[in-house]
């Protein structure tokens, strides 16, 4: 039972969710959220919230033709430290794993995405009539920086992506690059693109 200025827990669940946003259909069979907080540790000034954590789980969810069996995540906020961990999306038995750490006082962050075993995607971004972008994607992305406003943020990272297009499943395209950004300007450095024995280097801003 919740107590004023004590520990409070809340759980919410919903079934068969479907929503049209623009041209996109977003859906989920089940959504469950569980959270807990200690009101005695909340701040006296806006935004007040502190010492809160929660778990999110979705099953059979997706958007249009992209369907995932499940998504799980744990998020917590304590004394300006925001943490997202145990973030896992499962697609046909393969998983996308991710994490995010941010300090709202220092405006710093680091995040990572790892797709060790390729996940099957019907298309990338938006379906095109002229080109089939679907295939099997694996990736490793690491980013860290400062600032939460796009025009003021800066940081560094590394991106490595391998995609096997449905049109050429035996020729994986491997792309790897270092990335930096300052005040909205993004630069790719020491980039390489490989397709079997062929390769090319690139850098751009």
XYZ file of N, CA and C in Angstrom:
615
model
N 0.856 -1.190 0.000
C 0.000 0.000 0.000
C 0.894 1.242 0.000
N 0.596 2.234 -0.890
C 1.434 3.434 -0.938
C 1.273 4.295 0.300
N 2.331 4.964 0.687
C 2.306 5.876 1.830
C 2.799 7.240 1.354
N 2.193 8.313 1.847
C 2.645 9.647 1.490
C 4.084 9.823 1.973
N 4.944 10.318 1.074
C 6.362 10.529 1.342
C 7.091 9.217 1.636
N 6.551 8.098 1.219
C 7.215 6.810 1.364
C 7.366 6.135 0.015
N 7.565 4.844 0.034
C 7.732 4.081 -1.190
C 6.374 3.812 -1.835
N 6.321 4.001 -3.150
C 5.082 3.811 -3.897
C 5.348 2.943 -5.110
N 4.451 2.015 -5.379
C 4.572 1.135 -6.537
C 3.295 1.205 -7.350
N 3.460 1.105 -8.686
C 2.318 1.179 -9.591
C 2.544 0.239 -10.763
N 1.509 -0.508 -11.137
C 1.574 -1.413 -12.288
C 0.364 -1.159 -13.184
N 0.617 -1.108 -14.493
C -0.446 -0.875 -15.474
C -0.252 -1.848 -16.622
N -1.364 -2.402 -17.134
C -1.294 -3.324 -18.271
C -2.433 -3.034 -19.234
N -2.181 -3.269 -20.520
C -3.200 -3.077 -21.553
C -3.027 -4.134 -22.622
N -4.131 -4.491 -23.277
C -4.113 -5.525 -24.307
C -4.653 -4.989 -25.627
N -4.137 -5.572 -26.722
C -4.644 -5.303 -28.074
C -4.695 -3.805 -28.382
N -3.510 -3.193 -28.352
C -3.380 -1.765 -28.647
C -3.125 -1.571 -30.132
N -3.827 -0.631 -30.750
C -3.618 -0.315 -32.165
C -3.860 1.174 -32.374
N -2.930 1.829 -33.078
C -3.038 3.271 -33.280
C -2.495 3.633 -34.655
N -3.219 4.490 -35.375
C -2.758 5.001 -36.659
C -2.139 6.376 -36.428
N -0.855 6.529 -36.787
C -0.155 7.801 -36.673
C 0.317 8.192 -38.066
N -0.379 9.166 -38.666
C -0.065 9.514 -40.053
C -0.389 8.342 -40.968
N 0.642 7.820 -41.647
C 0.467 6.659 -42.509
C 0.937 5.378 -41.841
N 1.340 5.470 -40.579
C 1.911 4.316 -39.883
C 0.898 3.699 -38.914
N 0.862 2.372 -38.913
C 0.030 1.645 -37.955
C 0.925 1.046 -36.884
N 0.707 1.441 -35.639
C 1.478 0.955 -34.505
C 0.576 0.056 -33.667
N 1.091 -1.090 -33.266
C 0.235 -2.043 -32.566
C 1.040 -2.849 -31.549
N 0.326 -3.443 -30.591
C 0.927 -4.318 -29.590
C -0.163 -5.205 -29.007
N 0.174 -6.462 -28.799
C -0.791 -7.380 -28.190
C -0.942 -7.082 -26.715
N 0.178 -6.890 -26.021
C 0.126 -6.535 -24.610
C 1.199 -5.507 -24.281
N 0.887 -4.634 -23.343
C 1.836 -3.665 -22.807
C 1.711 -3.695 -21.289
N 2.823 -3.832 -20.609
C 2.789 -3.791 -19.145
C 3.897 -2.871 -18.641
N 3.556 -2.060 -17.644
C 4.490 -1.110 -17.055
C 4.428 -1.256 -15.538
N 5.577 -1.393 -14.937
C 5.661 -1.433 -13.476
C 6.670 -0.404 -13.004
N 6.314 0.407 -12.020
C 7.229 1.450 -11.547
C 7.177 1.547 -10.032
N 8.255 2.094 -9.487
C 8.299 2.344 -8.049
C 9.150 3.575 -7.783
N 8.835 4.263 -6.708
C 9.559 5.481 -6.365
C 9.516 5.690 -4.849
N 10.416 6.533 -4.383
C 10.438 6.914 -2.972
C 10.189 8.415 -2.918
N 8.979 8.801 -2.548
C 8.592 10.209 -2.569
C 9.428 11.069 -1.633
N 10.014 10.470 -0.610
C 10.823 11.252 0.330
C 12.099 11.775 -0.315
N 12.485 11.201 -1.483
C 13.699 11.632 -2.167
C 13.417 12.544 -3.360
N 12.153 12.896 -3.578
C 11.834 13.821 -4.657
C 12.365 15.208 -4.320
N 12.645 15.989 -5.378
C 13.202 17.327 -5.192
C 12.103 18.347 -4.896
N 12.494 19.438 -4.281
C 11.541 20.492 -3.975
C 11.291 21.434 -5.133
N 12.130 21.351 -6.183
C 11.983 22.218 -7.348
C 11.694 21.392 -8.600
N 11.133 22.058 -9.607
C 10.827 21.412 -10.882
C 12.106 20.815 -11.468
N 12.084 19.597 -12.052
C 10.897 18.786 -12.340
C 10.480 17.840 -11.211
N 11.016 18.029 -10.011
C 10.591 17.325 -8.794
C 10.959 15.839 -8.764
N 10.713 15.112 -9.866
C 10.844 13.652 -9.882
C 12.276 13.218 -9.570
N 12.410 12.200 -8.720
C 13.711 11.622 -8.392
C 13.473 10.231 -7.805
N 14.508 9.422 -7.807
C 14.445 8.093 -7.216
C 13.242 7.312 -7.742
N 13.189 7.171 -9.067
C 12.104 6.423 -9.695
C 12.688 5.388 -10.647
N 12.080 4.231 -10.706
C 12.528 3.181 -11.621
C 11.322 2.417 -12.119
N 11.481 1.790 -13.273
C 10.353 1.059 -13.829
C 10.777 0.054 -14.874
N 9.876 -0.872 -15.152
C 10.090 -1.898 -16.167
C 8.975 -1.822 -17.197
N 9.361 -1.943 -18.460
C 8.408 -1.913 -19.566
C 8.524 -3.200 -20.363
N 7.377 -3.784 -20.711
C 7.375 -4.978 -21.546
C 6.241 -4.887 -22.565
N 6.583 -5.172 -23.827
C 5.612 -5.253 -24.901
C 5.734 -6.618 -25.554
N 4.613 -7.172 -25.992
C 4.653 -8.430 -26.723
C 3.905 -8.279 -28.041
N 4.410 -8.966 -29.064
C 3.801 -8.943 -30.407
C 3.466 -7.517 -30.821
N 4.494 -6.679 -30.872
C 4.282 -5.280 -31.215
C 5.053 -4.939 -32.480
N 4.711 -3.808 -33.063
C 5.441 -3.397 -34.252
C 4.795 -2.217 -34.929
N 5.288 -1.950 -36.122
C 4.770 -0.859 -36.939
C 4.703 -1.342 -38.375
N 3.504 -1.318 -38.941
C 3.264 -1.806 -40.297
C 3.743 -3.247 -40.439
N 4.738 -3.493 -41.337
C 5.191 -4.860 -41.594
C 6.311 -5.315 -40.666
N 6.817 -4.428 -39.851
C 7.899 -4.792 -38.939
C 7.298 -5.257 -37.613
N 7.486 -6.537 -37.297
C 6.864 -7.126 -36.111
C 7.947 -7.704 -35.209
N 7.807 -7.471 -33.917
C 8.735 -7.996 -32.918
C 7.968 -8.852 -31.933
N 8.623 -9.943 -31.476
C 7.956 -10.802 -30.494
C 7.851 -10.108 -29.135
N 8.883 -9.354 -28.767
C 8.854 -8.737 -27.444
C 9.861 -7.602 -27.350
N 9.613 -6.727 -26.380
C 10.563 -5.683 -26.016
C 10.548 -5.539 -24.506
N 11.728 -5.515 -23.899
C 11.858 -5.342 -22.454
C 12.848 -4.216 -22.178
N 12.584 -3.456 -21.134
C 13.499 -2.378 -20.759
C 13.323 -2.034 -19.295
N 14.429 -1.638 -18.667
C 14.396 -1.129 -17.294
C 14.972 0.273 -17.322
N 14.254 1.219 -16.728
C 14.704 2.610 -16.724
C 14.648 3.145 -15.305
N 15.656 3.966 -14.951
C 15.691 4.530 -13.608
C 16.258 5.948 -13.646
N 15.829 6.756 -12.690
C 16.324 8.124 -12.537
C 16.607 8.358 -11.064
N 17.854 8.706 -10.748
C 18.228 8.954 -9.359
C 19.316 10.016 -9.306
N 19.008 11.139 -8.660
C 19.992 12.220 -8.484
C 20.675 12.594 -9.789
N 19.871 12.932 -10.791
C 20.325 13.402 -12.106
C 20.873 12.296 -13.005
N 20.970 11.055 -12.513
C 21.484 9.952 -13.308
C 20.319 9.161 -13.909
N 20.213 9.231 -15.228
C 19.188 8.489 -15.953
C 19.833 7.256 -16.573
N 19.242 6.089 -16.363
C 19.818 4.857 -16.881
C 18.737 4.008 -17.552
N 19.020 3.595 -18.768
C 18.192 2.626 -19.480
C 19.051 1.386 -19.686
N 18.625 0.261 -19.136
C 19.395 -0.963 -19.249
C 18.455 -2.140 -19.508
N 19.048 -3.287 -19.763
C 18.268 -4.487 -20.067
C 17.271 -4.213 -21.184
N 17.670 -3.354 -22.136
C 16.815 -3.037 -23.275
C 17.021 -4.092 -24.344
N 15.994 -4.863 -24.613
C 16.102 -5.986 -25.544
C 14.861 -6.044 -26.427
N 15.064 -6.050 -27.728
C 13.989 -6.282 -28.688
C 14.276 -7.603 -29.392
N 13.297 -8.477 -29.421
C 13.462 -9.792 -30.039
C 12.668 -9.858 -31.335
N 13.367 -10.201 -32.426
C 12.740 -10.348 -33.744
C 13.134 -11.707 -34.309
N 12.178 -12.599 -34.387
C 12.384 -13.947 -34.914
C 13.569 -14.642 -34.245
N 13.643 -14.512 -32.922
C 14.676 -15.207 -32.158
C 15.998 -14.491 -32.061
N 16.209 -13.435 -32.831
C 17.428 -12.643 -32.744
C 17.131 -11.345 -32.004
N 18.143 -10.774 -31.368
C 17.880 -9.651 -30.476
C 18.676 -8.398 -30.808
N 18.059 -7.266 -30.517
C 18.715 -5.967 -30.494
C 18.854 -5.591 -29.026
N 20.095 -5.337 -28.585
C 20.368 -4.967 -27.203
C 20.859 -3.523 -27.155
N 20.440 -2.804 -26.134
C 20.858 -1.417 -26.044
C 20.957 -0.921 -24.622
N 21.636 0.210 -24.461
C 21.728 0.853 -23.156
C 21.872 2.353 -23.350
N 21.504 3.109 -22.330
C 21.661 4.558 -22.335
C 21.942 5.017 -20.914
N 22.985 5.840 -20.766
C 23.283 6.493 -19.491
C 23.360 7.996 -19.752
N 22.679 8.760 -18.931
C 22.691 10.211 -19.104
C 22.711 10.893 -17.743
N 23.421 12.013 -17.686
C 23.451 12.839 -16.490
C 22.782 14.163 -16.841
N 21.594 14.391 -16.280
C 20.833 15.575 -16.656
C 21.453 16.863 -16.122
N 22.228 16.775 -15.051
C 22.887 17.965 -14.503
C 24.082 18.368 -15.365
N 24.886 17.386 -15.768
C 26.068 17.651 -16.594
C 25.736 17.663 -18.085
N 24.515 17.244 -18.438
C 24.082 17.126 -19.833
C 25.041 16.260 -20.637
N 25.402 15.116 -20.063
C 26.268 14.163 -20.754
C 25.523 12.856 -20.956
N 25.953 12.068 -21.947
C 25.277 10.809 -22.225
C 26.209 9.853 -22.955
N 25.905 8.574 -22.834
C 26.523 7.558 -23.686
C 25.476 6.493 -23.954
N 25.499 5.971 -25.165
C 24.525 4.948 -25.541
C 25.177 3.924 -26.444
N 24.591 2.750 -26.459
C 25.108 1.676 -27.295
C 23.983 0.809 -27.822
N 24.146 0.329 -29.043
C 23.207 -0.606 -29.670
C 24.022 -1.752 -30.247
N 23.592 -2.971 -29.975
C 24.324 -4.139 -30.460
C 23.341 -5.146 -31.048
N 23.551 -5.500 -32.303
C 22.787 -6.553 -32.974
C 23.812 -7.583 -33.422
N 24.094 -8.550 -32.563
C 25.164 -9.514 -32.839
C 24.783 -10.477 -33.953
N 23.555 -10.988 -33.894
C 23.063 -11.884 -34.943
C 22.068 -11.118 -35.799
N 22.202 -11.189 -37.133
C 21.368 -10.365 -38.018
C 19.878 -10.542 -37.757
N 19.158 -9.412 -37.732
C 17.712 -9.454 -37.625
C 17.113 -9.174 -39.010
N 16.017 -9.831 -39.284
C 15.380 -9.715 -40.597
C 14.450 -8.508 -40.607
N 14.667 -7.606 -41.572
C 13.849 -6.405 -41.699
C 13.163 -6.397 -43.057
N 11.855 -6.087 -43.108
C 11.162 -6.027 -44.405
C 11.642 -4.864 -45.257
N 12.100 -3.790 -44.604
C 12.681 -2.632 -45.284
C 13.357 -1.764 -44.232
N 14.193 -0.838 -44.692
C 14.875 0.082 -43.788
C 14.234 1.455 -43.921
N 13.821 2.010 -42.799
C 13.202 3.334 -42.822
C 11.788 3.293 -43.358
N 11.638 3.447 -44.651
C 10.334 3.463 -45.303
C 10.390 2.595 -46.558
N 9.312 1.873 -46.810
C 9.273 0.997 -47.976
C 9.313 1.811 -49.260
N 10.174 1.389 -50.201
C 10.333 2.068 -51.478
C 9.803 1.208 -52.607
N 9.200 1.841 -53.602
C 8.680 1.105 -54.746
C 9.776 0.751 -55.746
N 10.863 1.535 -55.747
C 11.899 1.353 -56.764
C 13.073 0.493 -56.301
N 13.194 0.277 -54.985
C 14.355 -0.463 -54.484
C 13.989 -1.218 -53.217
N 14.347 -2.482 -53.179
C 14.065 -3.316 -52.018
C 15.195 -3.160 -51.003
N 14.923 -2.476 -49.909
C 15.943 -2.261 -48.889
C 15.915 -3.347 -47.809
N 14.971 -4.271 -47.906
C 14.848 -5.321 -46.906
C 16.032 -6.262 -46.900
N 16.222 -6.959 -45.792
C 17.323 -7.906 -45.686
C 17.615 -8.225 -44.237
N 18.854 -8.642 -43.995
C 19.275 -9.018 -42.651
C 20.355 -8.057 -42.166
N 20.091 -7.423 -41.033
C 20.938 -6.344 -40.532
C 21.579 -6.716 -39.202
N 22.886 -6.478 -39.100
C 23.589 -6.560 -37.826
C 24.324 -5.242 -37.621
N 24.563 -4.879 -36.357
C 25.147 -3.556 -36.119
C 25.779 -3.465 -34.743
N 26.714 -2.529 -34.648
C 27.299 -2.142 -33.363
C 27.478 -0.633 -33.392
N 26.812 0.062 -32.471
C 26.840 1.525 -32.444
C 27.185 1.989 -31.034
N 28.185 2.850 -30.927
C 28.597 3.412 -29.644
C 28.713 4.924 -29.803
N 27.994 5.684 -28.979
C 28.015 7.142 -29.048
C 28.122 7.712 -27.643
N 28.849 8.805 -27.507
C 28.894 9.529 -26.234
C 29.078 11.010 -26.521
N 28.459 11.846 -25.690
C 28.560 13.269 -25.953
C 28.003 14.121 -24.838
N 27.867 15.408 -25.143
C 27.346 16.390 -24.191
C 26.276 17.226 -24.885
N 25.265 17.617 -24.122
C 24.203 18.462 -24.643
C 23.004 17.658 -25.105
N 21.812 18.153 -24.802
C 20.581 17.477 -25.189
C 19.805 18.225 -26.265
N 20.213 19.443 -26.567
C 19.572 20.217 -27.636
C 20.357 19.979 -28.919
N 19.704 19.508 -30.012
C 20.421 19.139 -31.240
C 21.409 20.183 -31.749
N 21.046 21.474 -31.698
C 21.924 22.514 -32.222
C 23.121 22.798 -31.313
N 23.104 22.251 -30.091
C 24.180 22.542 -29.153
C 24.979 21.304 -28.763
N 24.515 20.121 -29.158
C 25.167 18.887 -28.725
C 26.469 18.632 -29.476
N 27.373 17.887 -28.834
C 28.630 17.485 -29.456
C 29.011 16.120 -28.913
N 29.769 15.361 -29.705
C 30.153 14.039 -29.241
C 30.930 13.254 -30.269
N 31.241 12.022 -29.905
C 32.015 11.131 -30.764
C 31.388 9.739 -30.707
N 31.755 8.907 -31.667
C 31.241 7.543 -31.641
C 31.803 6.706 -32.771
N 31.325 5.470 -32.810
C 31.733 4.541 -33.866
C 30.507 3.750 -34.295
N 30.363 3.578 -35.600
C 29.219 2.862 -36.166
C 29.731 1.755 -37.080
N 29.209 0.559 -36.878
C 29.543 -0.566 -37.742
C 28.251 -1.293 -38.097
N 27.938 -1.367 -39.388
C 26.684 -1.965 -39.849
C 26.969 -2.937 -40.989
N 26.347 -4.093 -40.931
C 26.409 -5.067 -42.016
C 24.987 -5.391 -42.449
N 24.739 -5.274 -43.747
C 23.389 -5.525 -44.268
C 23.464 -6.463 -45.469
N 22.672 -7.528 -45.399
C 22.542 -8.457 -46.513
C 21.198 -8.189 -47.180
N 21.229 -7.480 -48.303
C 19.998 -7.138 -49.003
C 19.328 -8.390 -49.551
N 17.994 -8.383 -49.537
C 17.259 -9.508 -50.100
C 17.600 -9.739 -51.560
N 17.883 -8.648 -52.278
C 18.197 -8.753 -53.708
C 19.541 -9.427 -53.950
N 20.475 -9.335 -52.981
C 21.809 -9.951 -53.123
C 22.210 -10.553 -51.777
N 21.543 -11.612 -51.345
C 21.763 -12.143 -49.997
C 23.153 -12.716 -49.755
N 23.892 -13.028 -50.815
C 25.215 -13.629 -50.644
C 26.338 -12.592 -50.708
N 25.959 -11.313 -50.801
C 26.960 -10.243 -50.857
C 26.654 -9.237 -49.746
N 27.079 -9.498 -48.519
C 26.823 -8.538 -47.429
C 27.601 -7.241 -47.641
N 26.954 -6.136 -47.336
C 27.582 -4.821 -47.417
C 27.993 -4.412 -46.000
N 29.297 -4.235 -45.785
C 29.815 -3.878 -44.466
C 30.262 -2.420 -44.469
N 29.728 -1.653 -43.546
C 30.078 -0.240 -43.430
C 30.542 0.047 -42.000
N 31.680 0.720 -41.876
C 32.202 1.087 -40.564
C 32.763 2.499 -40.637
N 32.512 3.302 -39.619
C 33.007 4.676 -39.623
C 33.057 5.254 -38.222
N 34.023 6.138 -37.990
C 34.012 6.964 -36.787
C 33.109 8.154 -37.075
N 32.458 8.661 -36.054
C 31.555 9.794 -36.241
C 31.789 10.824 -35.148
N 31.756 12.088 -35.525
C 31.821 13.195 -34.568
C 30.737 14.204 -34.943
N 30.259 14.952 -33.967
C 29.296 15.999 -34.275
C 29.490 17.163 -33.306
N 29.289 18.360 -33.847
C 29.425 19.586 -33.057
C 28.364 20.575 -33.503
N 27.496 20.959 -32.579
C 26.449 21.951 -32.834
C 25.659 21.627 -34.101
N 25.255 20.384 -34.233
C 24.396 19.970 -35.339
C 25.113 19.567 -36.606
N 26.428 19.732 -36.656
C 27.196 19.355 -37.847
C 27.846 17.994 -37.606
N 27.494 17.018 -38.430
C 27.964 15.643 -38.260
C 29.057 15.340 -39.283
N 30.138 14.686 -38.816
C 31.240 14.305 -39.700
C 31.506 12.813 -39.556
N 31.714 12.157 -40.699
C 32.093 10.749 -40.733
C 33.564 10.664 -41.139
N 34.369 9.946 -40.350
C 35.807 9.901 -40.573
C 36.301 8.462 -40.634
N 37.304 8.235 -41.461
C 37.921 6.912 -41.592
C 36.900 5.832 -41.907
N 35.940 6.177 -42.755
C 34.892 5.232 -43.102
C 35.318 4.245 -44.177
N 34.775 3.030 -44.101
C 35.038 2.013 -45.127
C 33.735 1.321 -45.489
N 33.618 0.960 -46.754
C 32.496 0.158 -47.247
C 33.086 -1.046 -47.961
N 32.647 -2.255 -47.584
C 33.177 -3.477 -48.164
C 32.045 -4.331 -48.712
N 32.306 -4.915 -49.878
C 31.396 -5.888 -50.478
C 32.266 -6.981 -51.081
N 32.366 -8.089 -50.371
C 33.278 -9.176 -50.746
C 34.705 -8.642 -50.838
N 35.354 -8.783 -52.003
C 36.753 -8.359 -52.124
C 36.881 -6.875 -52.453
N 35.800 -6.201 -52.683
C 35.828 -4.788 -53.046
C 35.634 -3.913 -51.809
N 36.342 -2.794 -51.786
C 36.208 -1.881 -50.650
C 36.470 -0.446 -51.098
N 35.950 0.489 -50.322
C 36.162 1.907 -50.593
C 36.212 2.652 -49.290
N 36.958 3.749 -49.251
C 37.061 4.576 -48.045
C 36.324 5.891 -48.263
N 35.832 6.466 -47.164
C 35.117 7.733 -47.290
C 35.228 8.523 -46.000
N 35.112 9.830 -46.157
C 34.973 10.785 -45.054
C 34.065 11.893 -45.564
N 33.188 12.386 -44.722
C 32.271 13.427 -45.173
C 31.758 14.222 -43.985
N 31.233 15.424 -44.309
C 30.624 16.291 -43.293
C 29.279 16.763 -43.810
